[in-house]
Amino acid sequence: MRFSSFLIKYAEIAIKGGNRKFFETALVQQIKNTLKHVEGSFRVVRMNGRIYVECLSEYDYDEVTEALKTVFGISWICPVQRIEDHGFEDLLEKTAEYFRAVYDRLDFTFKVEARRARKDFLVDSQTMNREVGAFLLDTFPELSVDVHHPDVLLRIEVRDENINIYSKEIKGQGGMPLGTAGKGMLLLSGGIDSPVAGYLMSKRGLFIDAVYFHAPPYTSERAKQKVVDLARIISRYTGTVRLHVINFTDIQMAIYEKCPHEELTIIMRRYMMRIAESIAKENECGCLITGESLGQVASQTMESLSCTNEVCTLPVFRPLIAFDKQDIIQLSWDIKTYDTSILPYEDCCTIFVAKHPVTHPKAEKIRESEKNMDEVAEALVRAALESDEVISCNYYQQNYL
Ligand code: ATP
Ligand code: MG
C-alpha cells in the first residue's frame, strides 16, 4: 500500500519544556536534508506535538524508510494512513481497507488501540476498540483477537482533523537530533574504532569535524583516501564531515630523534591532541573525540590516557572507553565502516611504534622527555597547522583524491 504519511516518533523525555521546539526544529531540518536525496516529493510538518512526513508523490517505501533510519533523534518510524474524518462508519471501512492493503494473509491475532484526543468525535476510545475489533473479526473470519500478545497492534488516533491508522513501527536510530549538542572534533584514523566513536557522539546530537594525521611518505595516499572514505561513510549519519588532513611527518621524525623510544607513542599522541585542540577551537568545536578504549593497547591504559589528557583543556569524549573490541566491530558492521577500516594500509602510529612502549607512563617523566623538543616544537606545530588541508566529506558525493 502507498502510505500517505510517515509518523515520526521521538523520545520525548529528553526534550521537555522550553527545549522542545529547539529539538523538533532541528529534527525536522535533518529529516528534510535526508529526504532531499530520496526520489519523490515530501513535506515535513510539525503538528500538535507530532512530526509527519507527508508523501506528495510516488515514492519507494524501502528508500524512504532506509533514509529515515539514518536520522538521529527518531525513535520510531510509523507508516500511517491519514484519513479524513467522515464519521465512524467510514472509519470502520477504512480500517478494513487498511488491513487488506497492508497484509497478504489475514490470519493473525490482533488488538485495536484507539485514542481519542479530539473530544468532538462522538465515539469514545473504549467503544472504538470494541466496535472496530468486532467489525474486523466480522470482515475477516480468520482473524482473532489477543489482547495480551497480539501479532498486530492496530492503532487508531483521532487527533487533529485527520485520523491516523497504523500498525507498523520501524525502529529508528534514537539519540538526539544533529547539532543540538554543538560540534565536536573527531580524531579520525583509518582504524576500526574512531569512525564508530564519531558516529556514537554524533548520535548524541553533535555535528562532527575530523582531523587526520598523515605522515607522507611513510603513509600513502591510499591511507589518506581510506580516511576520506570513512568520513564519507559516517557522514551518512553525521552530515557533512569537514576533514582536516595534517602533515605530521616532521613532528614524528623529531620525536623519534629526540625522545626515548619507549615513550614515542605517548608523546606523539600528546602532539596529536594539542594540534587537534587548536583546530577544534578555530572551528567552534567544543570537545575532542577519540576511539580509545581502556586497556586496548599500551597507549590506552589509565596512566597513558591521563598523560594524553593533560595537554588539552577541552573535554575529550571517548565513547568506546568501556567497549569490548567485538562490540565495536559489531557497530562498525552496522554502520558499514568495517570493510574500509580493515583495508591493510599503513598508519602513522604503526610506523614509528617502539618494540616495548611504556604502559604505565608517569606524567612528570613524559614532560621531562618532551623538553628535548622545546627548541623545535613551536615551529613544528605551526608548520603542521599550516599544512591543514580541508576535505569536505559527504555521503552523497564521491571524494577521490
Ligand atoms: P582506531 O581503530 O580508531 O585507529 P586504535 O585502536 O588503532 O584506534 P590508536 O592507534 O592507539 O588506537 O589510536 C587511538 C585513537 O587516537 C584513535 O581512536 C583515534 O581517535 C586517534 N588517532 C590515532 N591515530 C590517528 C591519526 N593518524 N589521525 C587522527 N587520529 C588518530
Ligand atoms: Mg589506529
Coordinates of C-alpha atoms and ligand atoms in Angstrom, one line a residue:
M1 CA 0.0 0.0 0.0
R2 CA 1.2 3.5 -0.6
F3 CA 1.0 5.2 2.8
S4 CA 0.0 8.8 2.8
S5 CA 2.5 9.7 5.6
F6 CA 5.1 8.6 8.0
L7 CA 4.6 9.5 11.6
I8 CA 7.9 10.2 13.3
K9 CA 8.1 9.4 16.9
Y10 CA 10.9 10.7 19.1
A11 CA 11.9 10.2 22.7
E12 CA 10.0 13.0 24.5
I13 CA 11.5 12.6 27.9
A14 CA 14.7 14.3 26.9
I15 CA 13.0 17.3 25.3
K16 CA 10.5 18.5 27.8
G17 CA 9.7 22.2 28.3
G18 CA 11.3 25.1 26.5
N19 CA 13.8 22.9 24.7
R20 CA 11.1 21.0 22.8
K21 CA 10.7 23.4 19.9
F22 CA 14.5 23.6 19.5
F23 CA 14.8 19.9 19.2
E24 CA 11.8 19.5 17.0
T25 CA 13.1 22.2 14.6
A26 CA 16.5 20.5 14.4
L27 CA 14.9 17.1 13.8
V28 CA 12.6 18.5 11.1
Q29 CA 15.6 20.1 9.4
Q30 CA 17.6 16.9 9.4
I31 CA 14.6 14.9 8.0
K32 CA 14.3 17.4 5.2
N33 CA 18.1 17.2 4.5
T34 CA 18.0 13.5 4.3
L35 CA 14.9 13.3 2.1
K36 CA 16.5 15.6 -0.4
H37 CA 18.4 12.6 -1.5
V38 CA 15.3 10.4 -1.9
E39 CA 13.2 10.3 -5.0
G40 CA 9.8 11.8 -4.6
S41 CA 8.2 14.8 -3.1
F42 CA 7.7 15.1 0.6
R43 CA 6.6 17.7 3.1
V44 CA 7.8 17.5 6.7
V45 CA 5.4 19.1 9.2
R46 CA 5.1 19.6 12.9
M47 CA 1.6 19.3 14.0
N48 CA 0.2 19.1 17.6
G49 CA 3.5 17.9 19.0
R50 CA 4.0 15.4 16.3
I51 CA 6.2 15.3 13.2
Y52 CA 4.8 13.9 9.9
V53 CA 6.5 13.2 6.6
E54 CA 3.7 13.7 4.1
C55 CA 4.2 11.9 0.8
L56 CA 3.1 14.2 -2.0
S57 CA 4.1 11.9 -4.9
E58 CA 5.0 8.3 -5.7
Y59 CA 8.0 7.1 -3.7
D60 CA 9.9 3.9 -2.9
Y61 CA 8.9 2.6 0.5
D62 CA 12.3 1.0 1.3
E63 CA 14.2 4.0 0.1
V64 CA 12.3 6.4 2.4
T65 CA 12.4 4.1 5.4
E66 CA 16.2 3.4 4.9
A67 CA 16.8 7.2 4.7
L68 CA 14.7 7.9 7.8
K69 CA 16.6 5.2 9.7
T70 CA 19.8 7.2 9.4
V71 CA 18.3 10.3 11.2
F72 CA 19.4 10.7 14.8
G73 CA 16.5 11.7 17.1
I74 CA 13.9 9.4 15.6
S75 CA 12.9 6.6 17.8
W76 CA 10.2 5.1 15.6
I77 CA 9.0 5.5 12.0
C78 CA 5.4 4.6 11.5
P79 CA 4.0 4.3 8.0
V80 CA 0.5 5.7 8.6
Q81 CA -2.7 6.1 6.6
R82 CA -4.1 9.5 7.4
I83 CA -7.8 9.7 6.5
E84 CA -10.3 12.5 6.7
D85 CA -13.0 12.3 9.3
H86 CA -16.2 11.2 7.6
G87 CA -17.7 9.6 10.7
F88 CA -17.4 6.3 12.4
E89 CA -19.0 4.1 9.7
D90 CA -16.4 5.4 7.3
L91 CA -13.6 4.8 9.8
L92 CA -14.7 1.1 10.1
E93 CA -14.5 0.7 6.3
K94 CA -11.1 2.4 6.2
T95 CA -9.6 0.1 8.9
A96 CA -10.7 -2.9 6.8
E97 CA -9.2 -1.4 3.7
Y98 CA -6.0 -0.8 5.6
F99 CA -5.7 -4.4 6.7
R100 CA -6.5 -5.6 3.2
A101 CA -3.8 -3.4 1.7
V102 CA -1.1 -4.0 4.2
Y103 CA -1.3 -7.7 5.0
D104 CA -1.2 -10.5 2.4
R105 CA -2.7 -13.1 4.8
L106 CA -5.3 -12.0 7.3
D107 CA -5.0 -14.9 9.7
F108 CA -3.1 -13.3 12.6
T109 CA -4.1 -12.2 16.1
F110 CA -4.7 -8.5 16.7
K111 CA -5.8 -5.9 19.1
V112 CA -7.2 -2.4 18.5
E113 CA -5.8 0.5 20.4
A114 CA -7.8 3.7 19.8
R115 CA -7.0 7.1 21.2
R116 CA -9.4 10.0 21.0
A117 CA -7.6 13.3 21.6
R118 CA -10.3 15.3 19.9
K119 CA -13.4 15.0 22.1
D120 CA -15.9 16.2 19.5
F121 CA -15.5 12.8 17.8
L122 CA -18.6 11.1 19.1
V123 CA -17.3 7.6 19.7
D124 CA -15.0 7.2 22.7
S125 CA -11.8 5.1 22.8
Q126 CA -13.2 2.1 24.5
T127 CA -16.2 1.9 22.2
M128 CA -13.9 2.3 19.2
N129 CA -11.7 -0.6 20.4
R130 CA -14.7 -2.8 20.8
E131 CA -16.5 -1.8 17.6
V132 CA -13.5 -1.8 15.3
G133 CA -12.4 -5.1 16.7
A134 CA -15.8 -6.7 16.1
F135 CA -16.1 -5.2 12.6
L136 CA -12.7 -6.6 11.6
L137 CA -13.5 -10.0 13.0
D138 CA -16.7 -10.0 11.0
T139 CA -15.0 -8.9 7.8
F140 CA -12.0 -11.3 8.1
P141 CA -13.1 -14.5 9.7
E142 CA -9.6 -15.9 10.0
L143 CA -8.5 -13.1 12.3
S144 CA -8.7 -13.5 16.1
V145 CA -8.2 -11.1 19.0
D146 CA -5.4 -11.4 21.5
V147 CA -5.4 -8.5 23.9
H148 CA -2.1 -9.6 25.7
H149 CA 0.3 -10.6 22.9
P150 CA -1.3 -9.7 19.6
D151 CA 0.7 -10.2 16.4
V152 CA -0.6 -6.9 15.1
L153 CA -1.5 -3.9 17.2
L154 CA -3.8 -1.6 15.2
R155 CA -3.7 1.9 16.3
I156 CA -6.3 4.5 15.6
E157 CA -5.7 8.0 16.6
V158 CA -8.3 10.7 16.3
R159 CA -6.1 13.8 16.9
D160 CA -6.5 16.7 14.6
E161 CA -8.9 17.0 11.7
N162 CA -7.5 13.7 10.4
I163 CA -7.5 10.2 11.8
N164 CA -4.3 8.1 11.8
I165 CA -4.5 4.4 11.2
Y166 CA -1.3 2.4 11.6
S167 CA 0.1 -0.9 12.8
K168 CA 3.8 -0.9 11.9
E169 CA 6.6 0.7 13.8
I170 CA 10.1 0.6 12.4
K171 CA 13.0 1.2 14.8
G172 CA 14.9 4.4 14.2
Q173 CA 18.4 5.5 15.3
G174 CA 17.3 7.0 18.6
G175 CA 19.7 9.6 20.0
M176 CA 19.4 13.4 19.6
P177 CA 18.9 15.5 16.5
L178 CA 22.1 16.6 14.8
G179 CA 23.6 19.8 16.0
T180 CA 21.5 20.1 19.2
A181 CA 24.6 19.4 21.3
G182 CA 27.0 21.5 19.3
K183 CA 30.1 20.4 17.4
G184 CA 33.0 18.1 18.2
M185 CA 36.4 17.4 16.6
L186 CA 37.0 13.7 16.0
L187 CA 40.5 12.3 15.8
L188 CA 39.9 10.0 12.9
S189 CA 42.4 7.4 12.0
G190 CA 42.0 4.6 9.4
G191 CA 41.2 2.1 12.2
I192 CA 38.0 0.4 13.3
D193 CA 37.4 2.4 16.5
S194 CA 37.5 6.1 15.7
P195 CA 34.7 6.1 13.0
V196 CA 32.5 4.3 15.4
A197 CA 33.4 6.8 18.2
G198 CA 32.4 9.7 15.8
Y199 CA 29.1 8.0 14.9
L200 CA 28.3 7.4 18.6
M201 CA 29.0 11.0 19.7
S202 CA 27.1 12.4 16.7
K203 CA 24.2 10.3 17.8
R204 CA 24.1 12.4 21.0
G205 CA 23.5 15.5 18.8
L206 CA 27.0 16.6 17.8
F207 CA 28.0 17.8 14.4
I208 CA 31.4 16.3 13.6
D209 CA 34.5 17.8 12.1
A210 CA 37.5 15.5 11.9
V211 CA 41.3 15.6 11.9
Y212 CA 43.6 13.0 10.4
F213 CA 47.3 13.0 11.0
H214 CA 49.1 11.9 7.8
A215 CA 52.8 11.1 7.6
P216 CA 53.9 11.1 4.0
P217 CA 55.9 9.5 2.5
Y218 CA 55.6 6.9 5.3
T219 CA 51.9 6.8 4.9
S220 CA 50.5 6.7 1.4
E221 CA 47.8 8.5 -0.5
R222 CA 45.8 5.2 -0.2
A223 CA 45.9 5.5 3.5
K224 CA 44.6 9.1 3.3
Q225 CA 41.9 8.0 0.8
K226 CA 40.8 5.4 3.3
V227 CA 40.2 8.0 6.0
V228 CA 38.3 10.2 3.5
D229 CA 36.2 7.2 2.7
L230 CA 35.5 6.5 6.3
A231 CA 34.5 10.1 6.9
R232 CA 32.2 9.8 3.9
I233 CA 30.6 6.6 5.3
I234 CA 29.8 8.1 8.7
S235 CA 28.6 11.3 7.1
R236 CA 25.5 9.4 6.1
Y237 CA 24.5 9.8 9.7
T238 CA 26.6 12.7 10.9
G239 CA 26.0 15.1 8.0
T240 CA 29.0 16.5 6.1
V241 CA 32.3 16.0 7.8
R242 CA 35.0 18.6 7.3
L243 CA 38.1 16.5 7.4
H244 CA 41.4 18.3 8.3
V245 CA 44.4 16.5 7.0
I246 CA 47.5 17.5 8.9
N247 CA 51.0 16.7 7.8
F248 CA 52.5 15.1 10.9
T249 CA 55.8 13.7 9.4
D250 CA 58.2 16.3 10.7
I251 CA 56.8 16.1 14.2
Q252 CA 57.1 12.4 14.3
M253 CA 60.6 12.5 13.0
A254 CA 61.6 15.0 15.6
I255 CA 60.0 12.9 18.4
Y256 CA 61.8 9.8 17.0
E257 CA 65.2 11.6 17.1
K258 CA 64.9 13.4 20.4
C259 CA 62.7 11.3 22.8
P260 CA 63.1 7.9 24.4
H261 CA 61.7 5.3 22.0
E262 CA 59.5 3.6 24.6
E263 CA 57.7 6.9 25.0
L264 CA 57.2 7.7 21.3
T265 CA 53.5 6.7 21.2
I266 CA 52.6 8.7 24.2
I267 CA 54.5 11.8 23.1
M268 CA 53.1 11.5 19.6
R269 CA 49.6 11.3 20.9
R270 CA 50.2 14.4 23.1
Y271 CA 51.1 16.3 20.0
M272 CA 48.1 15.0 18.2
M273 CA 45.9 16.2 21.0
R274 CA 47.5 19.6 21.1
I275 CA 47.1 20.1 17.4
A276 CA 43.6 18.7 17.3
E277 CA 42.6 21.0 20.1
S278 CA 43.9 24.0 18.3
I279 CA 42.0 23.2 15.1
A280 CA 38.9 22.4 17.3
K281 CA 39.0 25.8 18.8
E282 CA 39.4 27.5 15.5
N283 CA 36.4 25.7 14.2
E284 CA 34.0 26.2 17.1
C285 CA 34.2 22.6 18.3
G286 CA 33.6 22.3 22.0
C287 CA 35.2 18.9 22.5
L288 CA 37.6 16.3 21.2
I289 CA 36.5 12.8 20.4
T290 CA 38.8 9.7 20.2
G291 CA 38.2 6.0 19.6
E292 CA 40.2 5.0 22.7
S293 CA 39.1 2.0 24.8
L294 CA 40.5 1.3 28.2
G295 CA 43.3 -1.3 28.1
Q296 CA 43.1 -2.0 24.4
V297 CA 46.8 -1.1 23.7
A298 CA 49.7 0.4 25.7
S299 CA 48.6 3.9 24.9
Q300 CA 45.2 3.3 26.3
T301 CA 45.9 2.4 29.9
M302 CA 44.6 4.7 32.5
E303 CA 48.0 6.3 33.1
S304 CA 48.6 6.7 29.3
L305 CA 45.2 8.3 28.8
S306 CA 45.9 10.6 31.7
C307 CA 49.2 11.7 30.1
T308 CA 47.5 12.5 26.7
N309 CA 44.6 14.2 28.5
E310 CA 46.7 16.7 30.4
V311 CA 47.8 18.6 27.3
C312 CA 44.3 19.7 26.4
T313 CA 41.7 21.9 28.1
L314 CA 38.7 20.9 26.0
P315 CA 36.8 17.8 27.3
V316 CA 37.8 14.6 25.5
F317 CA 34.9 12.3 24.8
R318 CA 35.8 8.6 24.5
P319 CA 32.5 6.9 23.9
L320 CA 34.2 3.5 23.4
I321 CA 36.1 3.6 26.7
A322 CA 34.1 0.7 28.2
F323 CA 33.5 -1.3 25.0
D324 CA 34.9 -4.7 24.1
K325 CA 36.5 -4.9 20.7
Q326 CA 33.9 -7.3 19.5
D327 CA 31.1 -4.9 20.3
I328 CA 33.0 -2.1 18.5
I329 CA 33.4 -4.4 15.5
Q330 CA 29.6 -5.2 15.6
L331 CA 28.8 -1.5 15.5
S332 CA 31.3 -0.9 12.6
W333 CA 29.5 -3.6 10.7
D334 CA 26.2 -1.9 11.4
I335 CA 27.3 1.5 10.2
K336 CA 29.3 -0.1 7.3
T337 CA 32.7 1.2 8.1
Y338 CA 34.2 -2.2 8.9
D339 CA 35.2 -3.3 5.4
T340 CA 37.0 0.0 4.8
S341 CA 38.6 0.1 8.2
I342 CA 40.3 -3.3 7.8
L343 CA 42.0 -2.4 4.5
P344 CA 45.7 -3.0 5.2
Y345 CA 47.2 0.4 4.6
E346 CA 49.9 1.7 6.9
D347 CA 49.0 4.0 9.8
C348 CA 51.4 6.7 11.0
C349 CA 51.3 5.2 14.5
T350 CA 52.4 1.8 13.4
I351 CA 55.5 3.0 11.5
F352 CA 57.2 4.7 14.4
V353 CA 56.0 2.3 17.1
A354 CA 58.5 1.1 19.7
K355 CA 59.2 -2.5 20.5
H356 CA 58.4 -2.0 24.2
P357 CA 56.2 1.0 24.7
V358 CA 55.7 2.2 28.3
T359 CA 52.3 1.0 29.6
H360 CA 52.2 3.0 32.8
P361 CA 53.9 6.3 32.0
K362 CA 54.4 8.9 34.6
A363 CA 53.4 12.4 33.5
E364 CA 56.5 14.0 35.1
K365 CA 58.8 11.7 33.2
I366 CA 57.0 12.4 29.9
R367 CA 57.1 16.1 30.5
E368 CA 60.8 15.8 31.1
S369 CA 61.4 13.9 27.9
E370 CA 59.3 16.3 25.9
K371 CA 61.7 19.1 26.9
N372 CA 64.0 17.7 24.3
M373 CA 61.5 19.1 21.8
D374 CA 61.5 22.6 23.3
E375 CA 63.6 24.2 20.6
V376 CA 61.7 22.9 17.6
A377 CA 58.2 22.2 19.0
E378 CA 56.7 25.6 18.3
A379 CA 57.8 25.9 14.7
L380 CA 56.9 22.3 14.0
V381 CA 53.4 22.6 15.4
R382 CA 52.9 25.9 13.5
A383 CA 54.0 24.2 10.3
A384 CA 51.7 21.3 10.9
L385 CA 48.8 23.6 11.5
E386 CA 49.7 25.4 8.2
S387 CA 49.6 22.2 6.3
D388 CA 45.9 21.8 7.1
E389 CA 44.1 20.6 4.0
V390 CA 40.3 20.6 4.4
I391 CA 38.3 17.9 2.6
S392 CA 34.5 18.1 2.7
C393 CA 33.2 14.6 3.0
N394 CA 29.6 13.9 2.2
Y395 CA 27.9 10.6 1.7
Y396 CA 26.1 11.7 -1.4
Q397 CA 29.3 12.9 -3.2
Q398 CA 32.3 10.8 -4.0
N399 CA 35.6 12.2 -3.0
Y400 CA 38.6 10.9 -5.0
L401 CA 41.9 12.4 -4.1
Ligands
ATP1 P1 41.5 3.3 15.7 O1 40.9 2.0 15.3 O2 40.5 4.4 15.9 O3 42.7 3.7 14.8 P2 43.3 2.2 17.6 O4 42.8 1.1 18.4 O5 44.1 1.8 16.4 O6 42.1 3.1 17.2 P3 45.3 4.0 18.5 O7 46.1 3.9 17.2 O8 46.0 4.0 19.8 O9 44.1 3.1 18.6 O10 44.6 5.4 18.4 C1 43.7 5.8 19.5 C2 42.9 7.0 19.0 O11 43.7 8.1 18.6 C3 42.1 6.6 17.7 O12 40.9 6.0 18.0 C4 42.0 8.0 17.1 O13 40.9 8.7 17.7 C5 43.3 8.7 17.4 N1 44.3 8.5 16.3 C6 45.2 7.6 16.2 N2 45.9 7.8 15.1 C7 45.4 8.8 14.5 C8 45.7 9.5 13.2 N3 46.7 9.1 12.4 N4 45.0 10.6 12.9 C9 44.0 11.0 13.7 N5 43.6 10.4 14.9 C10 44.4 9.3 15.3
MG2 MG 44.7 3.3 15.0

